[in-house]
PDB file of C-alpha atoms in Angstrom:
ATOM      1  CA  MET A   1      94.774 130.637  76.101  1.00 37.00           C
ATOM      2  CA  ASN A   2      98.102 130.894  77.365  1.00 35.00           C
ATOM      3  CA  HIS A   3      98.920 133.991  79.545  1.00 34.00           C
ATOM      4  CA  HIS A   4     102.232 134.609  80.886  1.00 31.00           C
ATOM      5  CA  TRP A   5     103.201 137.429  83.390  1.00 28.00           C
ATOM      6  CA  ILE A   6     106.917 138.664  83.677  1.00 26.00           C
ATOM      7  CA  LEU A   7     108.049 141.506  85.957  1.00 24.00           C
ATOM      8  CA  LYS A   8     110.673 143.678  83.909  1.00 27.00           C
ATOM      9  CA  SER A   9     111.707 147.205  83.500  1.00 28.00           C
ATOM     10  CA  PHE A  10     111.608 148.451  79.953  1.00 29.00           C
ATOM     11  CA  TRP A  11     111.363 151.035  77.476  1.00 33.00           C
ATOM     12  CA  ALA A  12     114.586 153.251  78.949  1.00 32.00           C
ATOM     13  CA  GLY A  13     114.571 155.882  75.997  1.00 32.00           C
ATOM     14  CA  SER A  14     113.860 159.480  75.491  1.00 32.00           C
ATOM     15  CA  LEU A  15     110.606 159.226  77.713  1.00 31.00           C
ATOM     16  CA  GLY A  16     112.530 158.009  80.572  1.00 32.00           C
ATOM     17  CA  VAL A  17     112.517 154.328  82.427  1.00 29.00           C
ATOM     18  CA  LEU A  18     108.532 152.546  82.691  1.00 33.00           C
ATOM     19  CA  SER A  19     108.228 149.492  84.874  1.00 33.00           C
ATOM     20  CA  PHE A  20     105.275 147.477  83.810  1.00 34.00           C
ATOM     21  CA  LEU A  21     104.173 143.621  84.243  1.00 36.00           C
ATOM     22  CA  ALA A  22     104.339 142.505  80.680  1.00 43.00           C
ATOM     23  CA  SER A  23     102.822 139.684  79.353  1.00 51.00           C
ATOM     24  CA  GLY A  24     101.676 138.561  75.524  1.00 73.00           C
ATOM     25  CA  CYS A  25      97.685 137.814  75.435  1.00 86.00           C
ATOM     26  CA  ASN A  26      96.782 135.500  72.734  1.00 79.00           C
ATOM     27  CA  ALA A  27      92.884 135.555  73.025  1.00 73.00           C
ATOM     28  CA  PRO A  28      90.333 136.988  75.479  1.00 77.00           C
ATOM     29  CA  PRO A  29      89.096 134.631  78.177  1.00 63.00           C
ATOM     30  CA  ALA A  30      85.975 133.184  76.819  1.00 61.00           C
ATOM     31  CA  ASP A  31      84.137 133.923  80.251  1.00 54.00           C
ATOM     32  CA  ALA A  32      85.842 137.031  81.422  1.00 51.00           C
ATOM     33  CA  PRO A  33      83.554 139.927  81.670  1.00 46.00           C
ATOM     34  CA  THR A  34      84.065 143.156  79.779  1.00 45.00           C
ATOM     35  CA  GLU A  35      85.800 145.526  82.261  1.00 44.00           C
ATOM     36  CA  PRO A  36      84.470 148.850  82.832  1.00 42.00           C
ATOM     37  CA  ALA A  37      85.743 151.568  80.076  1.00 40.00           C
ATOM     38  CA  SER A  38      86.817 153.587  83.164  1.00 37.00           C
ATOM     39  CA  GLU A  39      89.345 151.235  84.733  1.00 39.00           C
ATOM     40  CA  THR A  40      92.306 152.173  82.937  1.00 37.00           C
ATOM     41  CA  THR A  41      96.179 152.307  83.668  1.00 37.00           C
ATOM     42  CA  GLU A  42      96.600 155.509  85.598  1.00 39.00           C
ATOM     43  CA  ALA A  43      98.461 154.005  88.259  1.00 34.00           C
ATOM     44  CA  VAL A  44     101.263 152.677  85.592  1.00 41.00           C
ATOM     45  CA  ASP A  45     101.525 155.586  83.075  1.00 45.00           C
ATOM     46  CA  SER A  46      99.329 158.511  83.240  1.00 47.00           C
ATOM     47  CA  PRO A  47      98.567 160.338  79.696  1.00 49.00           C
ATOM     48  CA  ASP A  48      98.085 163.726  79.817  1.00 50.00           C
ATOM     49  CA  ALA A  49      95.032 165.310  81.537  1.00 49.00           C
ATOM     50  CA  ALA A  50      91.831 164.657  79.637  1.00 53.00           C
ATOM     51  CA  ASP A  51      91.736 166.791  76.380  1.00 58.00           C
ATOM     52  CA  PRO A  52      88.421 168.651  75.747  1.00 53.00           C
ATOM     53  CA  ALA A  53      88.884 167.398  71.719  1.00 69.00           C
ATOM     54  CA  ALA A  54      88.831 163.758  72.944  1.00 75.00           C
ATOM     55  CA  ASP A  55      85.393 163.356  72.018  1.00 79.00           C
ATOM     56  CA  GLN A  56      86.870 163.951  68.429  1.00 91.00           C
ATOM     57  CA  ILE A  57      88.743 160.723  68.976  1.00 96.00           C
ATOM     58  CA  THR A  58      87.409 158.103  66.292  1.00 96.00           C
ATOM     59  CA  VAL A  59      88.057 154.404  65.515  1.00 97.00           C
ATOM     60  CA  ASN A  60      86.965 152.532  62.282  1.00 97.00           C
ATOM     61  CA  SER A  61      86.853 148.924  60.940  1.00 97.00           C
ATOM     62  CA  ALA A  62      89.332 147.791  58.798  1.00 97.00           C
ATOM     63  CA  ASN A  63      90.494 144.929  56.880  1.00 97.00           C
ATOM     64  CA  VAL A  64      94.331 144.376  56.095  1.00 97.00           C
ATOM     65  CA  GLU A  65      94.264 146.213  52.851  1.00 98.00           C
ATOM     66  CA  GLN A  66      92.658 149.368  54.647  1.00 98.00           C
ATOM     67  CA  TYR A  67      95.411 149.080  56.877  1.00 98.00           C
ATOM     68  CA  GLN A  68      98.256 149.242  54.589  1.00 98.00           C
ATOM     69  CA  GLN A  69      96.708 151.870  52.610  1.00 98.00           C
ATOM     70  CA  LEU A  70      96.574 154.075  55.514  1.00 98.00           C
ATOM     71  CA  VAL A  71     100.349 153.127  56.503  1.00 98.00           C
ATOM     72  CA  ASP A  72     101.115 153.935  52.635  1.00 98.00           C
ATOM     73  CA  SER A  73      99.460 157.388  53.025  1.00 98.00           C
ATOM     74  CA  HIS A  74     102.013 158.285  55.568  1.00 98.00           C
ATOM     75  CA  GLN A  75     105.130 158.215  53.304  1.00 95.00           C
ATOM     76  CA  GLY A  76     107.481 160.564  54.521  1.00 97.00           C
ATOM     77  CA  LYS A  77     106.611 159.901  58.160  1.00 98.00           C
ATOM     78  CA  VAL A  78     107.885 157.308  60.368  1.00 98.00           C
ATOM     79  CA  VAL A  79     104.676 155.441  61.243  1.00 98.00           C
ATOM     80  CA  LEU A  80     104.595 153.203  64.613  1.00 98.00           C
ATOM     81  CA  VAL A  81     101.450 150.746  64.869  1.00 98.00           C
ATOM     82  CA  ASP A  82     100.166 149.595  68.600  1.00 98.00           C
ATOM     83  CA  PHE A  83      98.023 146.170  68.032  1.00 98.00           C
ATOM     84  CA  TRP A  84      96.327 145.831  71.214  1.00 98.00           C
ATOM     85  CA  ALA A  85      92.570 145.100  72.774  1.00 98.00           C
ATOM     86  CA  THR A  86      90.672 146.001  75.697  1.00 97.00           C
ATOM     87  CA  TRP A  87      90.514 142.199  76.948  1.00 97.00           C
ATOM     88  CA  CYS A  88      94.156 142.291  77.036  1.00 96.00           C
ATOM     89  CA  PRO A  89      95.791 143.994  80.330  1.00 95.00           C
ATOM     90  CA  PRO A  90      99.197 144.376  79.229  1.00 93.00           C
ATOM     91  CA  CYS A  91      97.927 146.226  76.359  1.00 96.00           C
ATOM     92  CA  LYS A  92      96.172 148.610  78.350  1.00 96.00           C
ATOM     93  CA  MET A  93      99.281 149.008  80.630  1.00 94.00           C
ATOM     94  CA  GLN A  94     101.706 149.767  77.789  1.00 94.00           C
ATOM     95  CA  PHE A  95      99.298 151.981  75.732  1.00 97.00           C
ATOM     96  CA  PRO A  96      99.670 155.373  77.488  1.00 96.00           C
ATOM     97  CA  HIS A  97     103.540 155.036  76.428  1.00 96.00           C
ATOM     98  CA  THR A  98     102.481 154.839  72.835  1.00 97.00           C
ATOM     99  CA  VAL A  99     100.387 158.046  73.042  1.00 97.00           C
ATOM    100  CA  LYS A 100     103.138 159.787  74.799  1.00 97.00           C
ATOM    101  CA  LEU A 101     105.547 158.777  71.644  1.00 97.00           C
ATOM    102  CA  SER A 102     102.594 160.082  69.953  1.00 98.00           C
ATOM    103  CA  HIS A 103     102.657 163.341  71.354  1.00 97.00           C
ATOM    104  CA  ALA A 104     106.464 163.806  71.964  1.00 96.00           C
ATOM    105  CA  HIS A 105     107.452 163.227  68.267  1.00 97.00           C
ATOM    106  CA  LYS A 106     104.280 164.392  66.195  1.00 95.00           C
ATOM    107  CA  ASP A 107     106.385 167.478  65.034  1.00 96.00           C
ATOM    108  CA  ASP A 108     109.246 165.273  64.371  1.00 96.00           C
ATOM    109  CA  GLY A 109     107.442 163.313  61.657  1.00 97.00           C
ATOM    110  CA  LEU A 110     106.256 160.135  63.462  1.00 98.00           C
ATOM    111  CA  ALA A 111     102.547 158.966  62.732  1.00 98.00           C
ATOM    112  CA  VAL A 112     100.870 156.756  65.120  1.00 98.00           C
ATOM    113  CA  ILE A 113      98.163 154.108  64.233  1.00 98.00           C
ATOM    114  CA  SER A 114      96.380 152.043  66.702  1.00 98.00           C
ATOM    115  CA  VAL A 115      94.683 148.678  65.985  1.00 98.00           C
ATOM    116  CA  SER A 116      92.459 146.795  68.333  1.00 98.00           C
ATOM    117  CA  PHE A 117      91.530 143.330  67.825  1.00 98.00           C
ATOM    118  CA  ASP A 118      88.181 143.543  70.158  1.00 98.00           C
ATOM    119  CA  ASP A 119      85.093 142.109  68.753  1.00 97.00           C
ATOM    120  CA  PRO A 120      82.923 144.733  66.936  1.00 96.00           C
ATOM    121  CA  GLU A 121      80.216 144.924  69.678  1.00 97.00           C
ATOM    122  CA  ALA A 122      83.012 146.215  72.027  1.00 97.00           C
ATOM    123  CA  LYS A 123      83.581 149.169  69.907  1.00 97.00           C
ATOM    124  CA  GLU A 124      81.900 151.544  72.605  1.00 97.00           C
ATOM    125  CA  ASP A 125      84.721 150.250  75.105  1.00 97.00           C
ATOM    126  CA  VAL A 126      87.305 150.543  72.757  1.00 98.00           C
ATOM    127  CA  LEU A 127      86.281 154.303  72.268  1.00 97.00           C
ATOM    128  CA  ALA A 128      85.927 154.935  75.808  1.00 97.00           C
ATOM    129  CA  PHE A 129      89.516 153.719  76.402  1.00 98.00           C
ATOM    130  CA  LEU A 130      91.017 155.638  73.698  1.00 98.00           C
ATOM    131  CA  ARG A 131      89.074 158.862  74.232  1.00 97.00           C
ATOM    132  CA  LYS A 132      90.493 158.575  77.715  1.00 96.00           C
ATOM    133  CA  GLN A 133      93.906 157.896  76.906  1.00 97.00           C
ATOM    134  CA  ASN A 134      93.945 161.108  74.637  1.00 96.00           C
ATOM    135  CA  ALA A 135      94.898 158.844  71.527  1.00 97.00           C
ATOM    136  CA  ASP A 136      94.326 161.517  69.263  1.00 96.00           C
ATOM    137  CA  PHE A 137      95.765 159.583  66.175  1.00 97.00           C
ATOM    138  CA  GLU A 138      94.422 157.188  63.848  1.00 98.00           C
ATOM    139  CA  ASN A 139      92.503 154.304  65.496  1.00 98.00           C
ATOM    140  CA  LEU A 140      91.129 151.214  63.765  1.00 98.00           C
ATOM    141  CA  MET A 141      89.377 147.966  64.631  1.00 98.00           C
ATOM    142  CA  SER A 142      90.143 144.921  62.820  1.00 98.00           C
ATOM    143  CA  GLU A 143      87.365 143.468  61.155  1.00 97.00           C
ATOM    144  CA  PHE A 144      88.250 139.990  62.109  1.00 96.00           C
ATOM    145  CA  GLY A 145      87.365 140.620  65.829  1.00 96.00           C
ATOM    146  CA  SER A 146      89.146 138.707  68.815  1.00 95.00           C
ATOM    147  CA  GLY A 147      89.529 135.230  67.021  1.00 92.00           C
ATOM    148  CA  VAL A 148      92.397 133.892  65.559  1.00 94.00           C
ATOM    149  CA  ASP A 149      92.136 135.619  62.192  1.00 96.00           C
ATOM    150  CA  SER A 150      93.395 138.955  63.372  1.00 97.00           C
ATOM    151  CA  PRO A 151      96.738 138.085  64.274  1.00 96.00           C
ATOM    152  CA  GLU A 152      96.969 135.764  61.250  1.00 97.00           C
ATOM    153  CA  LYS A 153      96.014 138.441  58.771  1.00 97.00           C
ATOM    154  CA  PHE A 154      97.690 141.228  59.878  1.00 98.00           C
ATOM    155  CA  ASP A 155     101.183 138.930  60.125  1.00 96.00           C
ATOM    156  CA  ILE A 156     101.216 139.437  63.967  1.00 95.00           C
ATOM    157  CA  ALA A 157     104.436 137.310  64.842  1.00 90.00           C
ATOM    158  CA  GLY A 158     103.951 134.579  67.589  1.00 89.00           C
ATOM    159  CA  GLY A 159     100.179 135.625  67.511  1.00 92.00           C
ATOM    160  CA  ALA A 160     100.090 137.421  70.503  1.00 92.00           C
ATOM    161  CA  VAL A 161      99.269 141.265  71.801  1.00 95.00           C
ATOM    162  CA  PRO A 162     100.493 143.915  72.598  1.00 95.00           C
ATOM    163  CA  PHE A 163     102.660 143.920  69.320  1.00 96.00           C
ATOM    164  CA  TYR A 164     104.287 146.811  67.487  1.00 97.00           C
ATOM    165  CA  LYS A 165     105.586 147.593  63.796  1.00 98.00           C
ATOM    166  CA  LEU A 166     107.580 149.952  62.992  1.00 98.00           C
ATOM    167  CA  TYR A 167     107.821 151.568  59.479  1.00 98.00           C
ATOM    168  CA  ASP A 168     110.363 154.082  58.064  1.00 98.00           C
ATOM    169  CA  ARG A 169     109.901 157.344  56.059  1.00 97.00           C
ATOM    170  CA  SER A 170     109.795 155.190  52.673  1.00 96.00           C
ATOM    171  CA  GLY A 171     106.946 153.006  54.125  1.00 97.00           C
ATOM    172  CA  LYS A 172     109.400 150.142  54.605  1.00 97.00           C
ATOM    173  CA  LEU A 173     108.582 147.611  57.811  1.00 97.00           C
ATOM    174  CA  ARG A 174     111.752 147.975  59.766  1.00 97.00           C
ATOM    175  CA  HIS A 175     111.099 146.731  63.151  1.00 96.00           C
ATOM    176  CA  GLU A 176     108.551 144.501  64.920  1.00 96.00           C
ATOM    177  CA  PHE A 177     108.265 144.423  68.638  1.00 94.00           C
ATOM    178  CA  LEU A 178     106.584 141.846  71.086  1.00 89.00           C
ATOM    179  CA  GLY A 179     105.063 143.519  74.346  1.00 80.00           C
ATOM    180  CA  ASP A 180     106.694 140.475  76.269  1.00 68.00           C
ATOM    181  CA  PRO A 181     110.562 141.401  77.125  1.00 60.00           C
ATOM    182  CA  GLU A 182     111.409 137.854  76.190  1.00 63.00           C
ATOM    183  CA  GLY A 183     110.269 138.455  72.439  1.00 61.00           C
ATOM    184  CA  ILE A 184     110.571 135.739  69.675  1.00 75.00           C
ATOM    185  CA  GLU A 185     112.444 135.048  67.128  1.00 76.00           C
ATOM    186  CA  GLY A 186     112.116 137.942  64.479  1.00 77.00           C
ATOM    187  CA  THR A 187     110.937 140.741  66.925  1.00 86.00           C
ATOM    188  CA  GLU A 188     113.255 142.898  68.957  1.00 87.00           C
ATOM    189  CA  SER A 189     113.162 143.442  72.745  1.00 81.00           C
ATOM    190  CA  ILE A 190     110.583 146.342  73.761  1.00 81.00           C
ATOM    191  CA  ASP A 191     113.360 147.939  75.356  1.00 84.00           C
ATOM    192  CA  THR A 192     114.795 149.209  71.938  1.00 91.00           C
ATOM    193  CA  ILE A 193     111.163 150.854  70.850  1.00 94.00           C
ATOM    194  CA  ASP A 194     112.182 154.282  71.667  1.00 96.00           C
ATOM    195  CA  ALA A 195     115.593 154.574  70.377  1.00 96.00           C
ATOM    196  CA  ARG A 196     114.330 152.772  66.889  1.00 97.00           C
ATOM    197  CA  VAL A 197     111.606 155.597  66.708  1.00 98.00           C
ATOM    198  CA  ALA A 198     114.538 158.288  67.517  1.00 97.00           C
ATOM    199  CA  GLU A 199     116.948 156.229  64.828  1.00 97.00           C
ATOM    200  CA  LEU A 200     114.237 156.334  61.798  1.00 98.00           C
ATOM    201  CA  LEU A 201     113.144 159.789  62.458  1.00 98.00           C
ATOM    202  CA  ALA A 202     116.806 160.860  62.182  1.00 96.00           C
ATOM    203  CA  GLU A 203     117.073 159.248  58.840  1.00 91.00           C
ATOM    204  CA  SER A 204     115.919 161.146  55.682  1.00 74.00           C
ATOM    205  CA  SER A 205     113.048 159.593  53.427  1.00 56.00           C
ATOM    206  CA  SER A 206     115.514 158.452  50.528  1.00 52.00           C
ATOM    207  CA  ASN A 207     117.427 155.970  52.671  1.00 53.00           C
TER     208      ASN A 207
END
């Protein structure tokens, strides 16, 4: 497994400038203990105060076909998908921003989906994290778990998370972002994610 850590300020947009220690995670450490679900990223970017309705947040296993059906069900809306995992510290650091985007633009026509690349036995840890973050949108877990099949099946450029896909109102994939500020060919800088969301929200579904 290769981890690279880069300090960079990014996500200057509608929600302000956020500074994070960003990296891409290719796979969980084989000998790494599972972090307690209570250890989140509040010092980096805290979500809103815990919502009493958080216990209604759920997460469901899904394959690629089920994932695509969910994306397609939101035609007429802009869809942002956050691919992440509890074993990936940068994913957990950046996840609160995804929640804030959802809360800020839900009424504007933004639908958010999260897809965890955790193993099935980590479902309770995934669910605890999602509830603590008030991730009150649709949450999935890849049925392929934390192995190489998840990034391959879900077509994650470079194979590392955090990774984001952004679909327009017609359901067309328009932008992909790697949660590493250096990026790779075929993906955009994470700096642009807020602006891209705003641009697609401003478009009509006929474009």
